[in-house]
Coordinates of C-alpha atoms and ligand atoms in Angstrom, one line a residue:
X10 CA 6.1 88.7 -61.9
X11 CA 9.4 89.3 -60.1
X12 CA 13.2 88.9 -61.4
X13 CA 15.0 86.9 -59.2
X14 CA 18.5 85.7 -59.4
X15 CA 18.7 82.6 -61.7
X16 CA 21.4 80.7 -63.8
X17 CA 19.5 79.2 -66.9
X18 CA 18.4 75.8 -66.7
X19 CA 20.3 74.1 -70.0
X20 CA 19.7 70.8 -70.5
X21 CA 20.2 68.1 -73.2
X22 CA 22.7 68.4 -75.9
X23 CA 26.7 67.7 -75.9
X24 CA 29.4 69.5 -78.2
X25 CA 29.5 67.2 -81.6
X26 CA 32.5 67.4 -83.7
X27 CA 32.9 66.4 -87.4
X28 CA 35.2 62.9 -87.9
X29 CA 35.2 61.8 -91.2
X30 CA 31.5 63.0 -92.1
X31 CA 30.0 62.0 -89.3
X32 CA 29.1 63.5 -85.9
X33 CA 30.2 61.9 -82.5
X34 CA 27.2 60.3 -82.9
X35 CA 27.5 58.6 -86.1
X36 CA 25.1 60.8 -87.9
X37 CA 25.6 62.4 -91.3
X38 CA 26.8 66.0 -91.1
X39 CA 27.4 68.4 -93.9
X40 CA 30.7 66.4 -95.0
X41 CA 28.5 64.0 -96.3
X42 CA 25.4 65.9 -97.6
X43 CA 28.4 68.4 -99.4
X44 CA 25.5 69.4 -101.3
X45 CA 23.0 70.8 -98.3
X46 CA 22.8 74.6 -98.9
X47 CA 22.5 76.8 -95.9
X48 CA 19.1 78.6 -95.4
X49 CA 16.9 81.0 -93.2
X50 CA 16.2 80.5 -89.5
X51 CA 12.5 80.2 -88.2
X52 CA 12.3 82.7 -84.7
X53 CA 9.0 82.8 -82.8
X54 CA 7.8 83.8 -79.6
X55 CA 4.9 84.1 -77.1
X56 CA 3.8 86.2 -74.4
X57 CA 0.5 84.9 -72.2
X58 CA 0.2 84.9 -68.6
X59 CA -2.8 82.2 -69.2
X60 CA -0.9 80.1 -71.9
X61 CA 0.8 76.9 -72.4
X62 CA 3.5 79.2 -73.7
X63 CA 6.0 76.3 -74.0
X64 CA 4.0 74.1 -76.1
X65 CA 2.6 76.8 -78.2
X66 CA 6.4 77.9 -78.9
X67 CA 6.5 73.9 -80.6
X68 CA 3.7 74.1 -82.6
X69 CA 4.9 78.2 -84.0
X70 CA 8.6 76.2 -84.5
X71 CA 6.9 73.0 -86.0
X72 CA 5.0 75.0 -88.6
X73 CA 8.3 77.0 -89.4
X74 CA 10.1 73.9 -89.8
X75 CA 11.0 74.2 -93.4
X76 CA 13.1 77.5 -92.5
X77 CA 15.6 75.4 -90.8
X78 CA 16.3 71.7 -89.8
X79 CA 19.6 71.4 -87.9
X80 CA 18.7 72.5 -84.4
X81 CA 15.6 73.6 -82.1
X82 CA 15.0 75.4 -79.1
X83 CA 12.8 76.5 -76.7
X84 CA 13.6 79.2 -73.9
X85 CA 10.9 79.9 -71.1
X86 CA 10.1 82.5 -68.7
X87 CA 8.0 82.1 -65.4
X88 CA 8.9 85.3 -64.1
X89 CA 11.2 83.8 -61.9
X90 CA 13.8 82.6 -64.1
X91 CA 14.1 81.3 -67.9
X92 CA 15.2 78.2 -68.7
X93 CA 16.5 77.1 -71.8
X94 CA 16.1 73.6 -74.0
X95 CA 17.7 73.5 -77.4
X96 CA 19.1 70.5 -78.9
X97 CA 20.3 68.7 -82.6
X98 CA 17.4 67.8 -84.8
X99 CA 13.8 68.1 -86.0
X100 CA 11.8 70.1 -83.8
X101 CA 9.6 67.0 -82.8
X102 CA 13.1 65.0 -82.5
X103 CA 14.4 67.8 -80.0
X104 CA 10.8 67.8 -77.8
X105 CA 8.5 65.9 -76.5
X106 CA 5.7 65.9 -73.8
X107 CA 7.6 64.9 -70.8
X108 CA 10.2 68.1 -71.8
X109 CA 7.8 70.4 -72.8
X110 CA 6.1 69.8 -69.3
X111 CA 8.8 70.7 -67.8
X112 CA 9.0 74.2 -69.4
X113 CA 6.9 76.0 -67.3
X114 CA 6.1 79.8 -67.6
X115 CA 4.5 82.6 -69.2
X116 CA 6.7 83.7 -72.3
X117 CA 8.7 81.5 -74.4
X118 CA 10.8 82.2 -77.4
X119 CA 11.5 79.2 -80.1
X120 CA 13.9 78.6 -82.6
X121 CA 14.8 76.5 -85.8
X122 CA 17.8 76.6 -87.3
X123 CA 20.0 76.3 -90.2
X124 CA 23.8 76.7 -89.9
X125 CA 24.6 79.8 -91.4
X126 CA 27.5 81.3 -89.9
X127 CA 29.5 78.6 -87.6
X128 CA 29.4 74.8 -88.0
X129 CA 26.2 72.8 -87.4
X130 CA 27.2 72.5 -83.3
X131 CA 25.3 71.9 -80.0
X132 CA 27.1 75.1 -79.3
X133 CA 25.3 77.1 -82.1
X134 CA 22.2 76.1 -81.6
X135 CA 19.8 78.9 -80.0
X136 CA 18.3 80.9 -78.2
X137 CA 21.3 81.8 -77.2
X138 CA 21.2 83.1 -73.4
X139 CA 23.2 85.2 -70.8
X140 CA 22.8 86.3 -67.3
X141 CA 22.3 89.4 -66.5
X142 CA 22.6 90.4 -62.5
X143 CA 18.9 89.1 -61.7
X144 CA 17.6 88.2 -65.1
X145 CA 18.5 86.3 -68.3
X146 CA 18.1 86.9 -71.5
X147 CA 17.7 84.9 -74.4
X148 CA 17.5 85.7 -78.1
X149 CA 16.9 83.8 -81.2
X150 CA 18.1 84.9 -84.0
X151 CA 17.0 85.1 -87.9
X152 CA 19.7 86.1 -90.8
X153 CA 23.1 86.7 -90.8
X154 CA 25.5 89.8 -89.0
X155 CA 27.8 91.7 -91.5
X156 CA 30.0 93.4 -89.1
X157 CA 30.9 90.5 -87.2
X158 CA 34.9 91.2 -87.0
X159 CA 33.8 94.8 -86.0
X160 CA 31.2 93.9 -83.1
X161 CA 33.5 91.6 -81.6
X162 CA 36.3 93.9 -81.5
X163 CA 34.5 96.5 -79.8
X164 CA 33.1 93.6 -77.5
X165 CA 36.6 92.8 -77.0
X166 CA 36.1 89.0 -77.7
X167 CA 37.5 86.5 -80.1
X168 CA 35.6 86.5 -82.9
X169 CA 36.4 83.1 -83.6
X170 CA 34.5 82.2 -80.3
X171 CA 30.7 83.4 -80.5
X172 CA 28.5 82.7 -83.5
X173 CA 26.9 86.3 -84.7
X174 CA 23.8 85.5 -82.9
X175 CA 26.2 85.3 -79.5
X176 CA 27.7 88.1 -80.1
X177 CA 23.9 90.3 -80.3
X178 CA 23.1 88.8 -77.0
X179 CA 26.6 89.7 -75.5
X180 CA 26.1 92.9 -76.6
X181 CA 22.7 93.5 -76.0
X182 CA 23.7 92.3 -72.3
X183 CA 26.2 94.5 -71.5
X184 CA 23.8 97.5 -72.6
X185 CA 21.1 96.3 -70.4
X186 CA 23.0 95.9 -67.4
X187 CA 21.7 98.5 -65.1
X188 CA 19.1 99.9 -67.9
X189 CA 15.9 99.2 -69.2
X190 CA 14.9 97.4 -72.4
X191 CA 13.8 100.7 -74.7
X192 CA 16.9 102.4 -73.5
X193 CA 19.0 99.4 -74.3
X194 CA 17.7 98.7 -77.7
X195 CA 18.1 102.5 -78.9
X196 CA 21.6 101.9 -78.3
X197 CA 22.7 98.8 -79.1
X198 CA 20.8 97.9 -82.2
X199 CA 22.4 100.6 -84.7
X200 CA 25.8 98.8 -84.2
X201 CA 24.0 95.7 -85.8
X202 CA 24.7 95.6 -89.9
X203 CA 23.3 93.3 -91.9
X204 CA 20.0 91.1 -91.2
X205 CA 18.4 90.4 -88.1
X206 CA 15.1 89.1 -87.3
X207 CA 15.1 88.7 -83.3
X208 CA 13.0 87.4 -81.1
X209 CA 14.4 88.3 -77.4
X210 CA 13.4 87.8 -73.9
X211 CA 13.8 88.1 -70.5
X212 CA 12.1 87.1 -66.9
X213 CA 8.9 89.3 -68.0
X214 CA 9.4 90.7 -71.2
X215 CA 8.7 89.3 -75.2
X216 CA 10.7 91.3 -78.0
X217 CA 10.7 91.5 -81.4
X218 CA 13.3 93.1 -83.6
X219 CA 13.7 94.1 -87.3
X220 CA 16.7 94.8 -88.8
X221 CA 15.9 98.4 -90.9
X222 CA 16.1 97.1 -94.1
X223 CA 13.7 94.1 -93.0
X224 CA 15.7 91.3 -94.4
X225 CA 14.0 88.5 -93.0
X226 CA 10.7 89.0 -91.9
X227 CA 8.7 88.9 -88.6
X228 CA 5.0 89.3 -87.9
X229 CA 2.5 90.3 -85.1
X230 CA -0.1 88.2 -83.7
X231 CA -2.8 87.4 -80.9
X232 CA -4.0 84.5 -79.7
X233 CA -6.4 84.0 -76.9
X234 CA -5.3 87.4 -74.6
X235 CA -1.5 87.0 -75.8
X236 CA 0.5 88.2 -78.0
X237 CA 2.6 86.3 -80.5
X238 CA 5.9 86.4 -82.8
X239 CA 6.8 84.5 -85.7
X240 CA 8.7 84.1 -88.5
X241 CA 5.9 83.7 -90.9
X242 CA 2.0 83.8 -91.1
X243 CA 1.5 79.8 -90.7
X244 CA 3.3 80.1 -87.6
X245 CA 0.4 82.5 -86.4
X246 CA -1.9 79.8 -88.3
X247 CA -1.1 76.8 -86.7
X248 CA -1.9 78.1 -83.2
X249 CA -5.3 79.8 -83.9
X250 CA -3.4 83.4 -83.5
X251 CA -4.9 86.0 -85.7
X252 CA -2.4 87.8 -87.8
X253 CA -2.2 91.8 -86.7
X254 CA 0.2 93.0 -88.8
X255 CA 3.8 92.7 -90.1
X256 CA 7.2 94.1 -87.3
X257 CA 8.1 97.3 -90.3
X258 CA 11.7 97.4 -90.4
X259 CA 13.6 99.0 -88.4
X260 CA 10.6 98.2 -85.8
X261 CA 11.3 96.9 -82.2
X262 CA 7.8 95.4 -80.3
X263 CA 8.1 95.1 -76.6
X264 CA 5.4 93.3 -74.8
X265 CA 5.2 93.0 -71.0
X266 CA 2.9 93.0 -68.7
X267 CA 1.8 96.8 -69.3
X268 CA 1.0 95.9 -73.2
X269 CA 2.7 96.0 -76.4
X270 CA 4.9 99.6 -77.3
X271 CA 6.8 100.2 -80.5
X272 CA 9.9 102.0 -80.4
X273 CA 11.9 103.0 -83.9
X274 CA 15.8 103.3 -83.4
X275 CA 16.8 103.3 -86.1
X276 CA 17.9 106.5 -88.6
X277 CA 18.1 105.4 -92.2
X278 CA 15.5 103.2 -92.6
X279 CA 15.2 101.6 -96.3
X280 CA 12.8 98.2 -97.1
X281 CA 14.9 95.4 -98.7
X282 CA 13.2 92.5 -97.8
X283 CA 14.8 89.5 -99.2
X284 CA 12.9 88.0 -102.7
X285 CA 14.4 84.4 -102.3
X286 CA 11.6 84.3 -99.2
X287 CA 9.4 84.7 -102.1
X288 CA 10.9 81.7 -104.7
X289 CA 11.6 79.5 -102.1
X290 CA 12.6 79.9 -97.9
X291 CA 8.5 80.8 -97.0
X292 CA 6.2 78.7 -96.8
X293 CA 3.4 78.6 -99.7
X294 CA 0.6 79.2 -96.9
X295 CA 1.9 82.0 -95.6
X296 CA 1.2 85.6 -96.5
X297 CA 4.0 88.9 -96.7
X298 CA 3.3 92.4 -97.8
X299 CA -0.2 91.0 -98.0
X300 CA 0.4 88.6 -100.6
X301 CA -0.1 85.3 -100.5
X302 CA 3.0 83.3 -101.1
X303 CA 1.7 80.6 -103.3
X304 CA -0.1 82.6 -105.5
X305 CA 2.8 84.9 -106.2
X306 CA 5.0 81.5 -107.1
X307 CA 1.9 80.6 -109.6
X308 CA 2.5 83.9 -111.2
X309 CA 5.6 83.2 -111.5
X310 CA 5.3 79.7 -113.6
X311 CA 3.1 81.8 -115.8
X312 CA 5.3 84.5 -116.5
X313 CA 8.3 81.5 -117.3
X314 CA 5.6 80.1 -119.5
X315 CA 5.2 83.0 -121.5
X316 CA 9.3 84.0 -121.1
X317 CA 9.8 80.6 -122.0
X318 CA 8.0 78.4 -123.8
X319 CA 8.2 74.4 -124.6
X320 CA 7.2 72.5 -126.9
X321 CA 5.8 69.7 -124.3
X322 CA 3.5 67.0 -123.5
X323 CA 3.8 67.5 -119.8
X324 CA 4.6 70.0 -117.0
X325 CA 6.1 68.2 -114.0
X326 CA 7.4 70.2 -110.6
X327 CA 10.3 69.4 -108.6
X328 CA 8.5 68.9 -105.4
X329 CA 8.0 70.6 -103.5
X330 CA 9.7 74.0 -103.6
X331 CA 8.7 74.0 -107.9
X332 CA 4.9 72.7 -107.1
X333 CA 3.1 76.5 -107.5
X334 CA 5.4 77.9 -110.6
X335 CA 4.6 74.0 -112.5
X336 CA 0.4 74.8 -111.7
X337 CA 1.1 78.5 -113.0
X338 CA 3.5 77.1 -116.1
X339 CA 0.8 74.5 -116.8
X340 CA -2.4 76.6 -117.1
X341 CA -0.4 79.4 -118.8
X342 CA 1.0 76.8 -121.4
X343 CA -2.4 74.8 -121.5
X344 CA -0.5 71.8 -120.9
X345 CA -1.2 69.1 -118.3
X346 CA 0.3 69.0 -115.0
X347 CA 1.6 66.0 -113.8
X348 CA 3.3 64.5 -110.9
X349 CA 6.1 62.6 -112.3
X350 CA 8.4 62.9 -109.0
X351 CA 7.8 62.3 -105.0
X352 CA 9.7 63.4 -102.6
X353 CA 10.5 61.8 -98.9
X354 CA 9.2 65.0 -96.3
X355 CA 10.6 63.1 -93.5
X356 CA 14.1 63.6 -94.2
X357 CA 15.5 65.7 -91.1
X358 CA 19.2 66.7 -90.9
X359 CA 19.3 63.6 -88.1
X360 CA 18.2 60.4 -89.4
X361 CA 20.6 57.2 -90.1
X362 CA 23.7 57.6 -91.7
X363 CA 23.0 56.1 -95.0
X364 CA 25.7 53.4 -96.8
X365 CA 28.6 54.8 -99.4
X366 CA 26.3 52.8 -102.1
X367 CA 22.9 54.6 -101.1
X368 CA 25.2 58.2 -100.5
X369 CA 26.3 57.9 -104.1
X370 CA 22.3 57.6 -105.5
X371 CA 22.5 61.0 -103.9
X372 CA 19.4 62.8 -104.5
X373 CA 17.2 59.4 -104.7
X374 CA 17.2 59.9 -100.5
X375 CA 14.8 62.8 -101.4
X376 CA 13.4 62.2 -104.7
X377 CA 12.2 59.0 -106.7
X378 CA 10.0 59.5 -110.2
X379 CA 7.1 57.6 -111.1
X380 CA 8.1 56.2 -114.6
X381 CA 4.6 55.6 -115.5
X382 CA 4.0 59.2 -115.7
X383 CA 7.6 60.0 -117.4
X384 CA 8.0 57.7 -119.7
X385 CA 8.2 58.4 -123.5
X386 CA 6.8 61.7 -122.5
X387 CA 8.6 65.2 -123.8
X388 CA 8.8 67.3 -120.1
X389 CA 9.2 69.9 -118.7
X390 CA 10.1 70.1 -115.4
X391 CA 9.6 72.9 -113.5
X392 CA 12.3 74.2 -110.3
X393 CA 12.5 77.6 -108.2
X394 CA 16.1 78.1 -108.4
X395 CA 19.5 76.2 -109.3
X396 CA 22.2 77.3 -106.7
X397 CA 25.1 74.8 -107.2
X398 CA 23.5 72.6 -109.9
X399 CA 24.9 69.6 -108.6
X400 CA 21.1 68.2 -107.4
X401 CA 19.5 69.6 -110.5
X402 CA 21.9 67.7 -112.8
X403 CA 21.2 64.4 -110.5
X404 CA 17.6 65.0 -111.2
X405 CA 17.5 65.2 -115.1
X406 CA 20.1 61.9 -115.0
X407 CA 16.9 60.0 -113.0
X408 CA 14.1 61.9 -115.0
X409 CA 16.0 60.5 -118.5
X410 CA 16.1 57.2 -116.5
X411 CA 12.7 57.1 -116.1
X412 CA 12.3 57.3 -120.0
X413 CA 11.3 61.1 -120.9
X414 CA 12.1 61.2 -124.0
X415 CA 13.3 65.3 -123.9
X416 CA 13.8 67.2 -120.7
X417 CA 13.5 70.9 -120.6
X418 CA 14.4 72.7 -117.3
X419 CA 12.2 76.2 -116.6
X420 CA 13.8 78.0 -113.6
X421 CA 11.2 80.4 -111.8
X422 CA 14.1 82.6 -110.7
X423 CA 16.6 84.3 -112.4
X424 CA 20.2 83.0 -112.5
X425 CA 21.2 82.6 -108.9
X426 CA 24.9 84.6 -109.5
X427 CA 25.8 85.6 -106.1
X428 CA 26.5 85.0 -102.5
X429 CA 24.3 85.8 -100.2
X430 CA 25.1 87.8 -96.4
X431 CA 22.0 88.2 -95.4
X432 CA 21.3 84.9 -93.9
X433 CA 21.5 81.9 -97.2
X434 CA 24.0 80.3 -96.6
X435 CA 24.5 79.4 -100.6
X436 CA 28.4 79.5 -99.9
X437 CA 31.2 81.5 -101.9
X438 CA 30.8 82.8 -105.6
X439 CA 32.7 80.3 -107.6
X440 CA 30.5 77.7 -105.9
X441 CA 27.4 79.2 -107.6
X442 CA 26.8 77.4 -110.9
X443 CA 25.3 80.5 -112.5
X444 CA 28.1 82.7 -112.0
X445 CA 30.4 80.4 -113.9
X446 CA 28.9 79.4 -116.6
X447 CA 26.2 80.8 -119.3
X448 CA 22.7 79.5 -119.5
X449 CA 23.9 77.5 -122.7
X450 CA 26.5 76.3 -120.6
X451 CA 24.5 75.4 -118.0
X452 CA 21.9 73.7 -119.9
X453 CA 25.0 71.5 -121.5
X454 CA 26.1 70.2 -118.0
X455 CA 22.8 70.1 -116.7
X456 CA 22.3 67.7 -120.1
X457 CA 18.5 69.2 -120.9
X458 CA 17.4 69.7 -123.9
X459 CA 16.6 73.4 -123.3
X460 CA 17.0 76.0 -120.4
X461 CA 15.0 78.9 -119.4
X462 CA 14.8 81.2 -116.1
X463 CA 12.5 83.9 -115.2
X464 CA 13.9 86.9 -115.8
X465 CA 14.4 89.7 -112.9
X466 CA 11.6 91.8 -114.0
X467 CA 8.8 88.8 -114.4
X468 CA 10.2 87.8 -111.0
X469 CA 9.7 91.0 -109.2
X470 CA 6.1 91.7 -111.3
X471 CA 5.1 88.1 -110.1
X472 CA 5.4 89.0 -106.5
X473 CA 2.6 92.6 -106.9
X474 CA 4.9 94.0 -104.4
X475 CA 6.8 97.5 -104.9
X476 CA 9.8 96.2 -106.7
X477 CA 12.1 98.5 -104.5
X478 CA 11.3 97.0 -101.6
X479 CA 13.5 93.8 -102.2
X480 CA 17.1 92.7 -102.0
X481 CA 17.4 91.0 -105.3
X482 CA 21.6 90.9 -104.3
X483 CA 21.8 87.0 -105.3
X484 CA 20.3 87.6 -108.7
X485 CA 21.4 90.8 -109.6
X486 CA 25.2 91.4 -107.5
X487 CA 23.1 95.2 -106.0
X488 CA 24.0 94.4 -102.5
X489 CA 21.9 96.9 -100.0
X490 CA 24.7 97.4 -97.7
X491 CA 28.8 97.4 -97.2
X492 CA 30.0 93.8 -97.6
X493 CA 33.6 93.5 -96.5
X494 CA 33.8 89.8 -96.9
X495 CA 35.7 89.4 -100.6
X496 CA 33.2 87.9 -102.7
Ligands
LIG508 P1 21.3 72.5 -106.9 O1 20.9 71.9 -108.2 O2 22.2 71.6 -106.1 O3 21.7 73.9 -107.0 O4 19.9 72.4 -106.0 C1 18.8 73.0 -106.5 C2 17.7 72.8 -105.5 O5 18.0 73.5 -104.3 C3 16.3 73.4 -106.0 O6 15.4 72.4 -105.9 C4 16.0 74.5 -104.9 O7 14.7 74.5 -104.6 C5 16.9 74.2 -103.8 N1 17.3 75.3 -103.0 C6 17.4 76.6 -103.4 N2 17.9 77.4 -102.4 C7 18.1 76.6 -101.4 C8 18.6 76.8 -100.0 N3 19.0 78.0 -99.6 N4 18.7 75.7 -99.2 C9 18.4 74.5 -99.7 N5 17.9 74.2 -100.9 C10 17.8 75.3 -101.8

């Protein structure tokens, strides 16, 4: 597998600016969807000189889906050069068979995304690349950089001009020129702060980075003689890989053709893996810290069941991200579970713009009740979180519609009170309904007839995980590192 000189192969895409809500292409942007709340990227990666690493890159990004739905990429290795695809849209908008045939190699890296830092732009969307003398590198990037401003200025770029994600690979490039990865890495990685879950490549090498306080997370697995990295466990799942084990923090994996080595550069390592993966960004198949996701949310709806009780006939979720907590609610309360909602999966951040009229039914594009199952019932309807409130108060307007008769909301999160850095893009504190008003308050705008969240304790017991392993900083304001952005 020799390095040769190659400029990366970039097709597709153009540079979409914002007119009046709507890209260059007439689609809805985040003007019009004011509402859309930033989340967590999906990074994965394969290395397997005997694989269809391109296509198994789609299916690890098509499972991982749900962590982000503005962009996709795939970047491809055949020893010889790496070429990178990457485009606005769904992952099956972005590919198909004819493009994915034309990604030839043996190690790919993928990537979903969901703007975080930077506006949703062609320009944005990863894996980033960047030539190197003989070889190119590319790196996707999960979570979000806190010492942008810094990074750049020792970079001695605009800041203004790379995305945090750019600026890694920048960075990581200049330290590799004339070096080798391990060597590299150890040097460049402990000027990262903040979260980082990376997935990097090059001509002949797979990488896989955790940031040491292992924000996001990143796991290990095999499939058919290679190795494979993903964002979650369904990403393994979905391909046939078994699961080997989780990237610790502060763990970097490099796989070549010599075999997978661990290297640890980092000093103060500290778990603080993020709990919101646990209410709502992972997926309910997937398993961290050896638990399974879906059961912890269960627990969850039983702890708010015993926190909070109702008075109800029925227990309905707000599909899909309240599902698990409504099961757990209903068999804790003994009262039956129903499905008085459906939501519309297919919505992608790229479908046609809708009319002023439909835009103004706002949350009907995702969610439509079934009456029949709502009506002259008392409810209680069951979420994971309330960020901005503005959906949730749509939601109860429609449920009332419908003809419940009394609405009571049960939150299986704590109140969501502050801004996230670490790669949730939940915007600015006075945006956060929680950290304005009450829970009375709240309830009163949200026009329920009664309110209840979990609280931080029956949260973190839900999840059977150490309790001083997570970043609760959105719930509780104990932010794990230095944030110099004025919050
Ligand atoms: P809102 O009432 O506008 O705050 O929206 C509440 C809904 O947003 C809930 O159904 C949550 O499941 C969902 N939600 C929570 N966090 C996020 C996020 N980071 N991105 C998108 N939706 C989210």
């Amino acid at each position: 597998m020799m390095a040769t000189s190659y400029t990366p192969a970039v097709i597709g895409g153009g540079s979409m600016s914002d007119i009046n809500g709507l890209d260059h292409m007439g689609r809805p942007s985040d003007a019009v969807f004011g509402e859309e709340i930033g989340e967590s990227c999906g990074v994965f990666g394969v290395f397997g000189p005997d694989l269809d690493v391109a296509r198994l890159t789609y299916f690890g990004l098509f499972a991982l889906q749900h962590r982000g739905q503005e962009s996709a990429g795939i970047a491809v290795s055949d020893g010889a050069g790496v070429t990178v695809y990457k485009d606005l849209g769904l992952v099956a908008q972005v590919f198909d068979e004819q493009r994915l045939a034309g990604l030839d190699g043996h190690l790919a890296i993928g990537h979903n995304r969901y703007s975080t830092t930077g506006s949703g732009s062609w320009e944005n969307a990863q894996p980033s690349y960047r030539a190197i003398g003989d070889r190119t590198i590319a790196l996707s990037h999960n979570g979000n950089l806190s010492n942008t401003s810094a990074l750049a200025e020792q970079l001695g770029v605009l800041q203004e001009t790379l995305s945090d994600s750019e600026l890694m690979t920048e960075a990581i490039g200049r330290e590799l020129d004339g070096t080798d990865w391990e060597r590299a890495l150890a040097r460049v990685l402990p000027t990262f702060e903040g979260a980082f879950s990376l997935t990097i490549m090059d001509n002949d090498h797979l990488i896989g980075v955790r940031d040491p306080l292992g924000f996001r997370p990143l796991v290990l697995g095999r499939v058919d003689g290679g190795m494979v990295l993903s964002s979650e466990t369904c990403g393994l799942d979905i391909i046939g890989a078994d699961f080997i084990r989780e990237i610790a923090p502060g763990e970097v994996i490099i796989i070549d053709e010599d075999g997978v080595r661990s290297i640890h550069p980092f000093t103060n390592v500290k778990q603080r893996t993020c709990v919101f993966e646990f209410v709502y960004f992972s997926r309910p198949d997937s398993t961290m810290s050896g638990q399974s996701i879906h059961a912890a949310r269960r627990r969850m709806g039983e702890r708010l069941a015993v926190e909070h009780p109702a008075d109800v006939d029925v227990v309905v979720p707000v599909p899909e991200s309240g599902i698990p907590a409504a099961q757990g609610f209903a068999a804790a309360a003994r009262v039956p579970y129903v499905d008085g909602l459906v939501k519309n999966r297919y919505i992608g951040r790229t479908f046609i713009s809708p009319t002023q009229q439909m835009r103004d039914q706002g949350v009907r594009m995702k969610l439509n009740p079934i009456t029949q199952e709502l009506e002259g019932k008392r409810v209680v309807l069951v979420d994971d979180s309330i960020v901005r409130g503005s959906t949730t108060r749509q939601l109860i307007s429609m449920v009332k519609k419908a003809g419940a008769n009394e609405v009571h909301l049960r939150i299986s999160s704590p109140p969501y009170q502050w801004p996230c850095f670490y790669g949730m893009d939940t915007g600015r504190r006075e945006e956060l309904i929680a950290s304005r008003m009450t829970v009375d308050e709240i309830a009163d705008f949200l026009e329920v007839d009664s309110l209840g969240y979990l609280s931080l304790d029956g949260l973190l017991a839900a999840t059977a995980i150490d309790p001083n392993r997570f970043c609760t900083a959105c719930l509780s304001g104990d932010y794990p590192t230095a944030i110099s952005v004025s919050r």
